[in-house]
Structure formats: structure tokens, C-alpha cells
mmCIF file of C-alpha atoms and ligand atoms in Angstrom:
data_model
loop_
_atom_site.group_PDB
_atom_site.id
_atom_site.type_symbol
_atom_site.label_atom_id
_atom_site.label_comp_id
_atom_site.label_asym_id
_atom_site.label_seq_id
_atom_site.Cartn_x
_atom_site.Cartn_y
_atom_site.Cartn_z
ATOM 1 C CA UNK N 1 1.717 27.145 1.954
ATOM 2 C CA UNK N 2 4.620 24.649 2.131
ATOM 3 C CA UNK N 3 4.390 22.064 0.124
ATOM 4 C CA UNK N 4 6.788 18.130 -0.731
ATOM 5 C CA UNK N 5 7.570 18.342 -4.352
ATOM 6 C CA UNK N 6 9.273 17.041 -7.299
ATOM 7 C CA UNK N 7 10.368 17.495 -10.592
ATOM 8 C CA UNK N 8 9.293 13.806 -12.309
ATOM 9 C CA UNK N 9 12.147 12.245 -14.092
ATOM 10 C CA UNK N 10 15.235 14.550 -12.221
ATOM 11 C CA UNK N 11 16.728 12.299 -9.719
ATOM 12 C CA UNK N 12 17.205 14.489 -6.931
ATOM 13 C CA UNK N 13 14.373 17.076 -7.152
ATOM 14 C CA UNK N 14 12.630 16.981 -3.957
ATOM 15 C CA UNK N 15 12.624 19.833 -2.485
ATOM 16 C CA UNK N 16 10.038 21.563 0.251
ATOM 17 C CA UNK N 17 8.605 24.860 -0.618
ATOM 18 C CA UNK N 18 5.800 27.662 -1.340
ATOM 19 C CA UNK N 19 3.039 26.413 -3.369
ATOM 20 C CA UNK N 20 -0.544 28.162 -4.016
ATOM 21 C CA UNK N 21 -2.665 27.342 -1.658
ATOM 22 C CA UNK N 22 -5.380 24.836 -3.054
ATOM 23 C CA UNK N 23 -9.340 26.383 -3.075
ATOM 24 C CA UNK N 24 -11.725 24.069 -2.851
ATOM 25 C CA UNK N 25 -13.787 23.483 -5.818
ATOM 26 C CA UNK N 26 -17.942 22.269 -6.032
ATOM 27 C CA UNK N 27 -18.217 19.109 -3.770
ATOM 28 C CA UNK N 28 -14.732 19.287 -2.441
ATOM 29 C CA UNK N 29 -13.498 19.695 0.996
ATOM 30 C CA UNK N 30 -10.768 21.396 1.772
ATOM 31 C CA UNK N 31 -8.311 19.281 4.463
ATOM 32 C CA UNK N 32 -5.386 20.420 6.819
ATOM 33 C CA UNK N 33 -2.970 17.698 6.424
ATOM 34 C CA UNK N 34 -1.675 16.071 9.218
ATOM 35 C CA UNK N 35 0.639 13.319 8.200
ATOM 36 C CA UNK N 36 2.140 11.492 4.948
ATOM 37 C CA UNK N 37 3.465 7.886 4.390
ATOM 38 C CA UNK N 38 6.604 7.545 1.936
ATOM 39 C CA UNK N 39 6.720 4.008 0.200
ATOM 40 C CA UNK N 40 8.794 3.214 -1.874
ATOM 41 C CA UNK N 41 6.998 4.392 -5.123
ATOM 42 C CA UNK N 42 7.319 8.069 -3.856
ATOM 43 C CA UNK N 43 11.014 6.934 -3.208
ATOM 44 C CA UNK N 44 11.434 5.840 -7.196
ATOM 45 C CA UNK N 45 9.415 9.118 -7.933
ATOM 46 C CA UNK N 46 12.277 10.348 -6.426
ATOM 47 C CA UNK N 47 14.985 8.816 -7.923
ATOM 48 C CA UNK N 48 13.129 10.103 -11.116
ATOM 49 C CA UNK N 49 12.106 6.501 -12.594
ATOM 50 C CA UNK N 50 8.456 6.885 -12.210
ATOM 51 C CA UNK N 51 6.066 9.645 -11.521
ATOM 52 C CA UNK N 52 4.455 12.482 -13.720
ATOM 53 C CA UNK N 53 3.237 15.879 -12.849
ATOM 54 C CA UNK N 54 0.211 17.613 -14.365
ATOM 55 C CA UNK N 55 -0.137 18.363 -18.001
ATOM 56 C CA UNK N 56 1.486 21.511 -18.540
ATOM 57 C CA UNK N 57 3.096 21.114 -15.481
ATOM 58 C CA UNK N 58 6.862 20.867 -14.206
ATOM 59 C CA UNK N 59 6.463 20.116 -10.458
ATOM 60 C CA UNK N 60 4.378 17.377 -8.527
ATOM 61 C CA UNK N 61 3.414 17.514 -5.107
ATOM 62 C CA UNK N 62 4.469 14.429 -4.148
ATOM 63 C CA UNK N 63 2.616 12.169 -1.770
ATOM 64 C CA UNK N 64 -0.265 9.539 -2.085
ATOM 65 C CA UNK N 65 -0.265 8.131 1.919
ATOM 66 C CA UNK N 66 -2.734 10.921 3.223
ATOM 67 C CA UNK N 67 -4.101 11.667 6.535
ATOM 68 C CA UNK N 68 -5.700 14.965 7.161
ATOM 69 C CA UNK N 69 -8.518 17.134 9.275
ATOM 70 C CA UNK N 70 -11.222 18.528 7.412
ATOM 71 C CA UNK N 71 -11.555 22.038 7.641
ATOM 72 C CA UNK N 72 -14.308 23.033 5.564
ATOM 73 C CA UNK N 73 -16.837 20.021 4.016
ATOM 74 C CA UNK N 74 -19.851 21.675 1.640
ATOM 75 C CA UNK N 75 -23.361 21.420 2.954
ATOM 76 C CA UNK N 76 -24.334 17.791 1.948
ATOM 77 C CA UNK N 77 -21.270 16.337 1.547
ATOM 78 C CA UNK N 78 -21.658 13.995 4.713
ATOM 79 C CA UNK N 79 -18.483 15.836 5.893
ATOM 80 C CA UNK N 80 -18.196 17.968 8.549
ATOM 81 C CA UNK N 81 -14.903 20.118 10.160
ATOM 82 C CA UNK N 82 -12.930 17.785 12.250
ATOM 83 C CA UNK N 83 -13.500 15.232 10.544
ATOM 84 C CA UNK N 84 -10.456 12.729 10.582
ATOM 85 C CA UNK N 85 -10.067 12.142 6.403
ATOM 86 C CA UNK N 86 -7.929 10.061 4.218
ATOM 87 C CA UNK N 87 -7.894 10.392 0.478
ATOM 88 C CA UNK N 88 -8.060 8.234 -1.956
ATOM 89 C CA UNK N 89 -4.824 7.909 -4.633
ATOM 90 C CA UNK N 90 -6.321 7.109 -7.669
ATOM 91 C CA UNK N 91 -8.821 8.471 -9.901
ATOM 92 C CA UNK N 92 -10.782 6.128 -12.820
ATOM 93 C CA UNK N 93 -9.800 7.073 -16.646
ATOM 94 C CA UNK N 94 -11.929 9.488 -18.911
ATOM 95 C CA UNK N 95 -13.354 6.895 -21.424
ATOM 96 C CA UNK N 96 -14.043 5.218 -19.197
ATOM 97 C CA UNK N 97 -12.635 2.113 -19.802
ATOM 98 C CA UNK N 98 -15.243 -1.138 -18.301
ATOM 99 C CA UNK N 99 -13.548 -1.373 -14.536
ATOM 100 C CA UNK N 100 -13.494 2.015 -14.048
ATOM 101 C CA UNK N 101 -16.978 2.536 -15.453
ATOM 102 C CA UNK N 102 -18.554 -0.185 -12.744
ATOM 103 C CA UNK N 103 -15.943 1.798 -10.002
ATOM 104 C CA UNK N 104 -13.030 -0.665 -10.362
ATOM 105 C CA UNK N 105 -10.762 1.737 -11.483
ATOM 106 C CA UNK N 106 -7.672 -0.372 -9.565
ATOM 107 C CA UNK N 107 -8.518 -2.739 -12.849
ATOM 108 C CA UNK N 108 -8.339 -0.064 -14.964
ATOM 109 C CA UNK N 109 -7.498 -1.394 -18.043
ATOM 110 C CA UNK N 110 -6.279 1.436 -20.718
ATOM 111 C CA UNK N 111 -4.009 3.130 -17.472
ATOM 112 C CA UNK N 112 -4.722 5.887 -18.453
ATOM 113 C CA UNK N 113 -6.241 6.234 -14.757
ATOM 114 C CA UNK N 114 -4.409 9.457 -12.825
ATOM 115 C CA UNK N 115 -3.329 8.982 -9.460
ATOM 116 C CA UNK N 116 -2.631 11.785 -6.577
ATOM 117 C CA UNK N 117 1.063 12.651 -5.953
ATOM 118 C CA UNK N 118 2.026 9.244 -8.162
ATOM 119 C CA UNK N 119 0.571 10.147 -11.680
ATOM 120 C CA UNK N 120 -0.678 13.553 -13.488
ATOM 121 C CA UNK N 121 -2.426 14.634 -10.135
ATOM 122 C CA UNK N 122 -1.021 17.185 -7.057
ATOM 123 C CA UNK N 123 -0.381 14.873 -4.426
ATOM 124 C CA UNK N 124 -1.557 15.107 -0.388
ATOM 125 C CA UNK N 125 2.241 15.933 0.466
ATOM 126 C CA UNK N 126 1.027 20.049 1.419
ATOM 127 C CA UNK N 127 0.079 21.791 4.397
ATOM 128 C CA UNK N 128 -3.405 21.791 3.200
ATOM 129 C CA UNK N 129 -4.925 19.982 0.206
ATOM 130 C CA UNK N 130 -8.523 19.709 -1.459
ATOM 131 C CA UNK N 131 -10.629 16.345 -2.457
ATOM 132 C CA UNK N 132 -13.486 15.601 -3.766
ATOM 133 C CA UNK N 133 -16.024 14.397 -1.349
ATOM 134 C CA UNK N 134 -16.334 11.239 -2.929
ATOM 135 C CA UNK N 135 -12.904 10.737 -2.628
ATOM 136 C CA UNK N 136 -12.638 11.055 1.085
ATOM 137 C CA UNK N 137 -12.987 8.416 3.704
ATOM 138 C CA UNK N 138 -13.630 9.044 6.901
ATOM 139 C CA UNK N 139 -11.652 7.460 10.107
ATOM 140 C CA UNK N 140 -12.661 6.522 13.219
ATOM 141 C CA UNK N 141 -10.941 9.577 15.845
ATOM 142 C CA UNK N 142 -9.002 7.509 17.618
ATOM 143 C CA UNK N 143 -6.437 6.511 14.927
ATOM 144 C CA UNK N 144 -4.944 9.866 14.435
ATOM 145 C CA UNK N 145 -1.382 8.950 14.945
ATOM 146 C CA UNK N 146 -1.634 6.004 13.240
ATOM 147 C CA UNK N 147 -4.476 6.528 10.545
ATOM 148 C CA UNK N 148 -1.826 7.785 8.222
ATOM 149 C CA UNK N 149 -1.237 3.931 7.793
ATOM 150 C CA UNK N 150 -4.476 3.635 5.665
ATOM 151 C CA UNK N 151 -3.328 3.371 1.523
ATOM 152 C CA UNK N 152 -1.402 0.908 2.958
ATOM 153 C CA UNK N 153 -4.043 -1.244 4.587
ATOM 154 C CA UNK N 154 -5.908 -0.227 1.621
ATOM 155 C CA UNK N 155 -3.960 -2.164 -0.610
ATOM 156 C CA UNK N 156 -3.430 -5.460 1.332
ATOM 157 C CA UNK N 157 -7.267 -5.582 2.034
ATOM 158 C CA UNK N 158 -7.380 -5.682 -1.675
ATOM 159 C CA UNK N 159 -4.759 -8.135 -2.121
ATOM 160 C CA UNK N 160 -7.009 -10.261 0.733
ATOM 161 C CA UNK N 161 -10.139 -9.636 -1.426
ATOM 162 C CA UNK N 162 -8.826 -10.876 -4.675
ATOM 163 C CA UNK N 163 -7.405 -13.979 -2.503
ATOM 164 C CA UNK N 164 -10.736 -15.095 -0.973
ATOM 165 C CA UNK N 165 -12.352 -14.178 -4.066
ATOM 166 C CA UNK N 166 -10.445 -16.308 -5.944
ATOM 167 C CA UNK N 167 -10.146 -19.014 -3.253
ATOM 168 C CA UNK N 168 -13.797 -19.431 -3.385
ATOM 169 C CA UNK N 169 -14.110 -20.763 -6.851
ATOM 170 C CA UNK N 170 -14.019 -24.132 -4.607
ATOM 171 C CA UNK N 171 -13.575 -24.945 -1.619
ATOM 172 C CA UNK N 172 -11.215 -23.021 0.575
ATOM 173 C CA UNK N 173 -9.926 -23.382 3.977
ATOM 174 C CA UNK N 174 -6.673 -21.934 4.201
ATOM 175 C CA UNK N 175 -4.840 -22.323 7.401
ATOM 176 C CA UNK N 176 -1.062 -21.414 7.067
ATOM 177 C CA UNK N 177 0.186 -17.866 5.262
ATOM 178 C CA UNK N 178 3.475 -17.193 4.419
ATOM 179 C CA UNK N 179 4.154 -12.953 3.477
ATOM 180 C CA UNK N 180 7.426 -12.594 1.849
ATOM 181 C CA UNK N 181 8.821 -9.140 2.966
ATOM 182 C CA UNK N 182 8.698 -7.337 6.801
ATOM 183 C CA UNK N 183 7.919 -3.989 4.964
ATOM 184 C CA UNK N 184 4.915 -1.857 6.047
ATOM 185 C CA UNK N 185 2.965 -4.182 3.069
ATOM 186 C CA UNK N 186 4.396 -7.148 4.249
ATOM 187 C CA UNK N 187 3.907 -6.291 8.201
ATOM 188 C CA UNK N 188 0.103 -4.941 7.517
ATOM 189 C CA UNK N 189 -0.308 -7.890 5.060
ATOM 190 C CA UNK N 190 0.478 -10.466 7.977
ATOM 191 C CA UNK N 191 -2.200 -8.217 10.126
ATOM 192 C CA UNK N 192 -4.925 -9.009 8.037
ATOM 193 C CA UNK N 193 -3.758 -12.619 7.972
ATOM 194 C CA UNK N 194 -3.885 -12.973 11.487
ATOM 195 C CA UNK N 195 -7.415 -11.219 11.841
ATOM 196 C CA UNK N 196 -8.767 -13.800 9.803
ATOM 197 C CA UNK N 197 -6.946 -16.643 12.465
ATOM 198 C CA UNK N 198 -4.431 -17.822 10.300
ATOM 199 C CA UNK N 199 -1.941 -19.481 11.110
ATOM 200 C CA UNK N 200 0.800 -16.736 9.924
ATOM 201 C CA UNK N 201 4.481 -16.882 8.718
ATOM 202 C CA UNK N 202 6.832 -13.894 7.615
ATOM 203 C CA UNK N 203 10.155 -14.248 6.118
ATOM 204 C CA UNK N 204 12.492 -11.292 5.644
ATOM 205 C CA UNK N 205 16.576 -11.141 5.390
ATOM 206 C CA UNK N 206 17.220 -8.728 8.488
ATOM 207 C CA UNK N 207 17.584 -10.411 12.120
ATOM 208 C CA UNK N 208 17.885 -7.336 14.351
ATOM 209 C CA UNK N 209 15.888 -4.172 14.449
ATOM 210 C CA UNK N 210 12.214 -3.708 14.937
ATOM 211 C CA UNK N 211 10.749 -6.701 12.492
ATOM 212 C CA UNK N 212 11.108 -10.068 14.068
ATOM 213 C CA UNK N 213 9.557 -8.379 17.392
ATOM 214 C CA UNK N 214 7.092 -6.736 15.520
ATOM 215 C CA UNK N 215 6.290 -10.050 14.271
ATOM 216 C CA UNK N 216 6.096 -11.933 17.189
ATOM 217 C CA UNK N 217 3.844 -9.092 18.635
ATOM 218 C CA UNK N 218 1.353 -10.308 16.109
ATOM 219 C CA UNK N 219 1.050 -14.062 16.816
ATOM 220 C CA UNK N 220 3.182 -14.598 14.112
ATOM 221 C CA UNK N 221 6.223 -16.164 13.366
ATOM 222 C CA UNK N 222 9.395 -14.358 11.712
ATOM 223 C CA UNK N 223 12.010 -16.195 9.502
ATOM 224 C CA UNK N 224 14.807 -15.656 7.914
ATOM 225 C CA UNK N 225 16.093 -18.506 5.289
ATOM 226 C CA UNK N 226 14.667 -19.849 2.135
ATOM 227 C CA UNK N 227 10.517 -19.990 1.318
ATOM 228 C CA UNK N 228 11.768 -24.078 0.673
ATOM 229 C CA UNK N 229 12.814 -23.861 4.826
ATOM 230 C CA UNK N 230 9.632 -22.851 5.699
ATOM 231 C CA UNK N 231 7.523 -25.244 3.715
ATOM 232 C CA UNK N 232 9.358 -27.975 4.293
ATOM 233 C CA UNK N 233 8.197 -27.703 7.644
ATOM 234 C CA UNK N 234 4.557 -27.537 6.353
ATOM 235 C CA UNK N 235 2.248 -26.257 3.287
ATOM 236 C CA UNK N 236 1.509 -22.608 2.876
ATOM 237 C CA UNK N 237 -1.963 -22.480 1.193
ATOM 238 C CA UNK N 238 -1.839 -18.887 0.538
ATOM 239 C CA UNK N 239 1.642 -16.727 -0.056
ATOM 240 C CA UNK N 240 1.712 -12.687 -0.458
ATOM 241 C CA UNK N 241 4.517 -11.617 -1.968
ATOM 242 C CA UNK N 242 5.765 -8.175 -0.417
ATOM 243 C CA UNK N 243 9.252 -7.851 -1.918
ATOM 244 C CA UNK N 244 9.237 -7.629 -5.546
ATOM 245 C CA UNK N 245 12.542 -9.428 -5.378
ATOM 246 C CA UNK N 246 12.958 -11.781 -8.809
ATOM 247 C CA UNK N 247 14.096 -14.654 -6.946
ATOM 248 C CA UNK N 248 11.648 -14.728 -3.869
ATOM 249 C CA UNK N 249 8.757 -14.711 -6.622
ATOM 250 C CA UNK N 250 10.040 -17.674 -8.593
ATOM 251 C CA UNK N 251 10.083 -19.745 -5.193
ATOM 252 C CA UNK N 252 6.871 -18.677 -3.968
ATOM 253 C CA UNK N 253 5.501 -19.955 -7.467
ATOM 254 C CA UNK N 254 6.869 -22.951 -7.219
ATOM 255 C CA UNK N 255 6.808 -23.785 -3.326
ATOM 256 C CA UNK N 256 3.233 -23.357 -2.598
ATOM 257 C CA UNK N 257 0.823 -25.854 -1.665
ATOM 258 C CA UNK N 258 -1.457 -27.509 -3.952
ATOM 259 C CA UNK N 259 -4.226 -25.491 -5.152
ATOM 260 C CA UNK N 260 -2.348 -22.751 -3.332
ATOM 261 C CA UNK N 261 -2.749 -18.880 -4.040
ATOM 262 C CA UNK N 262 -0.095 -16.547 -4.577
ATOM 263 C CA UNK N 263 -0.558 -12.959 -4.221
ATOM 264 C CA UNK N 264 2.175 -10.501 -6.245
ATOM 265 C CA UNK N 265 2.195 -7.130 -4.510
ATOM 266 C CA UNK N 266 5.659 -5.532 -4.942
ATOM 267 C CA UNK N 267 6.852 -3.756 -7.770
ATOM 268 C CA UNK N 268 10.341 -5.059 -9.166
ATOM 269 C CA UNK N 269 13.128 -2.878 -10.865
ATOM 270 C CA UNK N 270 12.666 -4.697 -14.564
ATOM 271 C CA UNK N 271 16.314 -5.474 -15.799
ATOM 272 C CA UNK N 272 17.606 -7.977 -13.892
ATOM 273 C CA UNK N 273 17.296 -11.189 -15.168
ATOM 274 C CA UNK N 274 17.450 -15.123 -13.626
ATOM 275 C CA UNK N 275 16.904 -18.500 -15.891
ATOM 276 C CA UNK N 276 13.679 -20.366 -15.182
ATOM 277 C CA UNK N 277 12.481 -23.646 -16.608
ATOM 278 C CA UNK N 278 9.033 -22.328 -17.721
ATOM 279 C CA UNK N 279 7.825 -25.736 -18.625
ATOM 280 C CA UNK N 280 8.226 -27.043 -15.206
ATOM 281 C CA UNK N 281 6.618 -23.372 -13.788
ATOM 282 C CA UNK N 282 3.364 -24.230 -15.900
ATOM 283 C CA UNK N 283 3.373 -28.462 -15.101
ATOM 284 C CA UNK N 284 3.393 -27.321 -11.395
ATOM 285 C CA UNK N 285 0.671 -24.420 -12.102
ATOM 286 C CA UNK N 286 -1.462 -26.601 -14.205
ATOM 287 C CA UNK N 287 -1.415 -29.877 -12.357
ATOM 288 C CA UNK N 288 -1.791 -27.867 -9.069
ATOM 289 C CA UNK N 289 -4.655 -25.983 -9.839
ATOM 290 C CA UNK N 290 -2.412 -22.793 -8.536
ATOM 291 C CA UNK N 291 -3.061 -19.310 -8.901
ATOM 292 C CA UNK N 292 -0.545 -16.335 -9.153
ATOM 293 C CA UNK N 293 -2.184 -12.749 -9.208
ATOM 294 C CA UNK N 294 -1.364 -9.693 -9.205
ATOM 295 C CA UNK N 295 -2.853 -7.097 -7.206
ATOM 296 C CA UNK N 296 -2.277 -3.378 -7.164
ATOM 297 C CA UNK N 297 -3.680 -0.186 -5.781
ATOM 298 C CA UNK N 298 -7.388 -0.183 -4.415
ATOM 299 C CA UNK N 299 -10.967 0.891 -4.710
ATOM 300 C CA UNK N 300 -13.368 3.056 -2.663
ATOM 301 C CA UNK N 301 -14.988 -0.621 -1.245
ATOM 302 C CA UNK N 302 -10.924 -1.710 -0.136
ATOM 303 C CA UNK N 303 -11.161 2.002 1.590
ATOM 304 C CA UNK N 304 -13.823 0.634 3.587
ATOM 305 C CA UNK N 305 -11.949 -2.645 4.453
ATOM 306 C CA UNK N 306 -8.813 -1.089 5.575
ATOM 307 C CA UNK N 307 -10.547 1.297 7.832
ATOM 308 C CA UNK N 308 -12.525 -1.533 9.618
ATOM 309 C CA UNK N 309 -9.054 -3.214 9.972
ATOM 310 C CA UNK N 310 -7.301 -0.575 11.388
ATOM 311 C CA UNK N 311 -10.401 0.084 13.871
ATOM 312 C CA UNK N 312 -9.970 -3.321 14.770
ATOM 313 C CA UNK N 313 -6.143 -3.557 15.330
ATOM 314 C CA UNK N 314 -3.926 -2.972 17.974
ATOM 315 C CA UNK N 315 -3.150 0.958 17.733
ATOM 316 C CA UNK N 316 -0.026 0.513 19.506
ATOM 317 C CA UNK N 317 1.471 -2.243 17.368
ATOM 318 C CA UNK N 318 0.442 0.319 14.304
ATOM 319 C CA UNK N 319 2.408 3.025 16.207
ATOM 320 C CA UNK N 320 5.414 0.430 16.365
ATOM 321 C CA UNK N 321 5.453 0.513 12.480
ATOM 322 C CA UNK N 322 5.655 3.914 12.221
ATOM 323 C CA UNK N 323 9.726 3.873 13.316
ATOM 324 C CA UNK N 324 10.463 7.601 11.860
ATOM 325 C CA UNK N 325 8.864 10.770 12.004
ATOM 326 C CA UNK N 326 10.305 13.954 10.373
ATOM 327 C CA UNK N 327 8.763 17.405 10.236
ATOM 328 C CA UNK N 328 7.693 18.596 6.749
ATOM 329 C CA UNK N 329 11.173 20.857 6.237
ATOM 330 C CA UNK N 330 12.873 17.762 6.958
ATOM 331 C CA UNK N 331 10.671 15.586 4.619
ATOM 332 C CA UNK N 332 13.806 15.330 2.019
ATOM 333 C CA UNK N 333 15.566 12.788 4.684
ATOM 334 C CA UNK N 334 12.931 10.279 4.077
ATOM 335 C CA UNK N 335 14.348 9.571 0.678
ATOM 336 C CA UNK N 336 17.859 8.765 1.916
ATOM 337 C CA UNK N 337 18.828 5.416 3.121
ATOM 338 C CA UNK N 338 17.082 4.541 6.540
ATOM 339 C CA UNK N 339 18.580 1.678 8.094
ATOM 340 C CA UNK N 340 16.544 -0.236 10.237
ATOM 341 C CA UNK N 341 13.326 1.851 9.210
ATOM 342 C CA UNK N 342 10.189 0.167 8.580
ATOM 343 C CA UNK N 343 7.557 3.292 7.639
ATOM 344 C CA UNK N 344 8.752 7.060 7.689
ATOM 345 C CA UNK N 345 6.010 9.789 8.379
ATOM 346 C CA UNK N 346 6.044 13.411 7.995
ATOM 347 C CA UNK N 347 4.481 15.710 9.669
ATOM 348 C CA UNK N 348 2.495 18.177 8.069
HETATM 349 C C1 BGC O 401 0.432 2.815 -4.422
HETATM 350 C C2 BGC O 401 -0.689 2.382 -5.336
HETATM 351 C C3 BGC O 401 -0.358 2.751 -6.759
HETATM 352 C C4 BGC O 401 0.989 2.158 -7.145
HETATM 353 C C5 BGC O 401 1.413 2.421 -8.569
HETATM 354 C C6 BGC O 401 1.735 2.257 -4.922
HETATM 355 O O1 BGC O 401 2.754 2.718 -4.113
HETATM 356 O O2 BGC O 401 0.193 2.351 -3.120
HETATM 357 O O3 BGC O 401 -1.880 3.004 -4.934
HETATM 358 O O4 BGC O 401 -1.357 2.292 -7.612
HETATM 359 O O5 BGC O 401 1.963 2.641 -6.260
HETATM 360 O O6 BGC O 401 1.486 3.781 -8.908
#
């Protein structure tokens, strides 16, 4: 069976190739894939900053953006061949610590969570892989070009969950959203904005390519310029960051509206370093009643979210995001440089 892999920590590993194929073990299905996302983690995996095979391993399948076809589901398993399946990436720790002992293992708190293709677990980046049962959610038929978009829904709808959660510690009304970032995060964050009738803002540096159309195709409205442009022209009560870029967070903190909620999702290169006044960061924080979070990864109960959204969205616009599509013994061209490329897919 061919198979997307990598050796963590070499810069230039990825390679496609002959790995055993996976058997099934109890309660797990075994899947034909039929497509895989690459985000930007696998692309650090890559570049051999992040990532960790098995123990006792040297190679990782790479891979965490599954879609596949179930092949064989065990008796009971509310599975059955056909099926249209996505897996889930991560996997709670073995203490367990609390989150992951109430099923909150995106909280986990010791990290010593696992997650597929990312962190000391085979990835869905193979011809065929296996899952536990558990672990598998189920999506309606008719997204099967596009379904492969789900661990990234997955992960906004929990980004929208911790912001209405923590939004309704009063009272909450939020009208305008502003998503920092025209990425697949950024693009699928504005989605979910929009689905809940806001009134919806994106800002991102490029002004050609597929972005500011795919945008407008929303409802939305695309910028380029400064986060201080945008709300000068009116108060964003909610922000989702979708860059991870050090200077974009420091004005979303300090440009948001009263009582205003901002939502960290990308992961920044540490290194790089710009002055703040942290005083006058905390004065705006604390007399503003502001929130900054955090949010990574997701739980079975975001699974569940970020199928109903994609059910719900316009499968075409999905298909729009999807602006490459390589054949597994191509896969290695998704990690160079893609120009105007929003999300690359491979084929399984
Ligand atoms: C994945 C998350 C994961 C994170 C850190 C992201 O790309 O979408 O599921 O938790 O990387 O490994």
C-alpha cells in the first residue's frame, strides 16, 4: 500500500511509498481513503520543526485532514461499507488528565494527548487506514468532494463554541466579525460567521487570486489594510485571528470593541519579537471587560458541529476552496510554495 510519510525532525523527508497495510483491530473499521487536506502543521512537520512518529518508530504517515469510504465496519459499530467517514486527529492522554477524562481531550492539559499523522500516531495520509469506531464520524453522501474539508470546520466550530460560550457570561449580541487571515481557517471561519447572520469582515494582504471573490461569494466583505481601517469604520464585537502573524494579534487585542472577544487560532513561528506596552494591553483588557482565547484542535461534539455546517453550506463555494488537487505520487508538491493556493488535496 502507498503511503505520505516522513521522517519527524529531517527537513525534507517526505517521501511516498510502500507501507504495511493496516488490519483492523476489535471495534475498528478499516477505511479506503479518498482524500487528505495539508495545512500548514503537516507543512512544518515537513520542514522538520514539529511532528513525532511512533515510539520506536522512524517514519510517520503524515496526514490528519481525513476523508475516506468505509470498507469493512464490525457488527455493532453503527458503521456500515460505504459509509462516507472522517477521522478524528487526536486521541485523549493515558492518565487521564481531567479534560480528557470528561472527553475534552482538545483541553488536555498534561499534552501528553497523541494525535494522528501530527503526534506519536500513523496518520490518514495511506491508501487505506484503520480507526476506531468511536473515532469516526460519519458524513452526509453528498459532500464527497468536499467533505475532506471537515478537521478544518472542526476546528473553527470550536473556536465558535468557546466564543458564544464565553460571550454568554452576559449579555451578547454580536453583530460585526472581523477574521484576520483568507486561509482555509480564516475562509471556513468567516462561513460559520455568516451562518449565524453576522455581519462579516475578512482582512488578508493578497488582492488578486481566488480570496476577495471567495469572500464576496459569502456575503462578506474582503479587506486589505490595517485591523485600525476597518474599525474605524465601525466596532468588531468578535475577532478570529487566522494568521498567527505577531503583529496582526497585538492589533486585534487592542482594536476590538468593548467587551469584545478575540479568538487566537493560528500557530506563530516563536522567535520573532515586537515591543508592546503591556500596561496599556491589560488597562484596555481590564477596563474593557475583553477576552483573548485561545482555541486549538477539537472534540468528538465540534465533529458534530462541523458536519452540520458543511451539510448546510454551499458545496460549490467549498469546492472553490479546494484550489489544488494532486494525486498521491505527487503529494510531495503540496509542500512547496503554492502561490495563489488556498487548500491543496490529494488524492488517495
Ligand atoms: C490541527 C489540530 C492540532 C494542531 C496541533 C492543527 O493543524 O488542525 O487538530 O491539534 O495542528 O498539532
Amino acid at each position: 500500500m502507498r503511503a505520505l510519510t516522513v521522517v519527524p525532525s529531517q527537513a525534507g523527508s517526505v517521501r511516498v511509498g510502500e507501507v504495511e497495510a493496516p488490519v483492523p483491530g476489535a471495534g475498528e473499521l478499516l477505511v479506503d481513503g479518498v482524500s487528505l487536506g495539508v495545512c500548514g502543521t503537516d507543512r512544518e512537520i515537513a520542514g522538520g520543526e514539529y511532528g513525532e512518529a511512533p515510539p520506536g518508530e522512524e517514519h510517520l504517515v503524515l496526514g490528519h485532514e481525513s476523508l475516506g469510504r468505509v470498507r469493512e465496519a464490525p457488527d455493532g459499530s453503527g458503521f456500515a461499507p460505504g459509509d462516507l467517514v472522517v477521522g478524528v486527529v487526536r486521541r485523549p492522554d493515558p492518565v487521564p488528565c481531567g479534560a480528557c477524562g470528561h472527553g475534552e481531550f482538545d483541553m488536555c492539559r498534561n499534552g501528553r494527548f497523541t494525535e494522528r499523522g501530527i503526534k506519536g500516531i500513523h496518520g490518514y495520509g495511506s491508501q487505506q487506514w484503520t480507526v476506531e469506531a468511536d473515532y469516526a464520524v460519519r458524513l452526509d453522501p453528498s459532500l464527497e468532494r468536499v467533505g475532506v474539508l471537515m478537521e478544518p470546520t472542526t476546528v473553527v466550530a470550536k473556536a465558535w463554541e468557546q466564543i458564544e460560550r464565553i460571550g454568554n457570561r452576559a449579555w451578547f449580541d454580536p453583530r460585526r466579525l472581523l477574521v484576520t487571515g483568507a486561509g482555509p481557517i480564516g475562509l471556513l471561519a468567516a462561513l460559520l460567521g455568516v451562518q449565524r447572520g453576522l455581519d462579516v469582515h475578512v482582512l488578508d494582504r493578497v488582492e488578486t487570486g481566488p480570496k476577495p471573490d471567495l469572500v464576496a461569494a459569502l456575503g462578506a466583505t474582503y479587506h486589505t489594510g490595517s485591523i485600525a481601517d476597518i474599525t474605524a469604520r465601525g466596532e468588531v464585537d468578535v475577532i478570529i485571528e487566522a494568521t498567527g502573524a505577531s503583529s496582526l494579534i497585538l492589533d486585534a487585542m487592542t482594536h476590538n470593541a468593548p467587551y469584545g472577544i478575540v479568538c487566537l487560532t493560528g500557530i506563530s513561528k516563536s522567535g520573532r519579537k515586537i515591543g508592546i506596552d503591556a500596561g496599556a494591553v491589560n488597562k484596555e483588557i481590564v477596563l474593557e471587560n475583553d477576552v483573548v482565547v485561545g482555541s486549538v484542535n477539537a472534540n468528538l461534539r465540534h465533529y458534530e458541529l462541523a458536519a452540520q455546517a458543511l451539510a448546510r453550506a454551499d458545496h460549490s463555494w467549498l469546492e472553490r476552496v479546494i484550489t489544488r488537487r494532486l494525486p498521491l505520487e505527487r503529494a510531495p508538491e503540496a509542500f512547496e510554495p503554492g502561490g495563489d493556493d488556498i487548500k491543496t488535496v490529494i488524492d488517495l
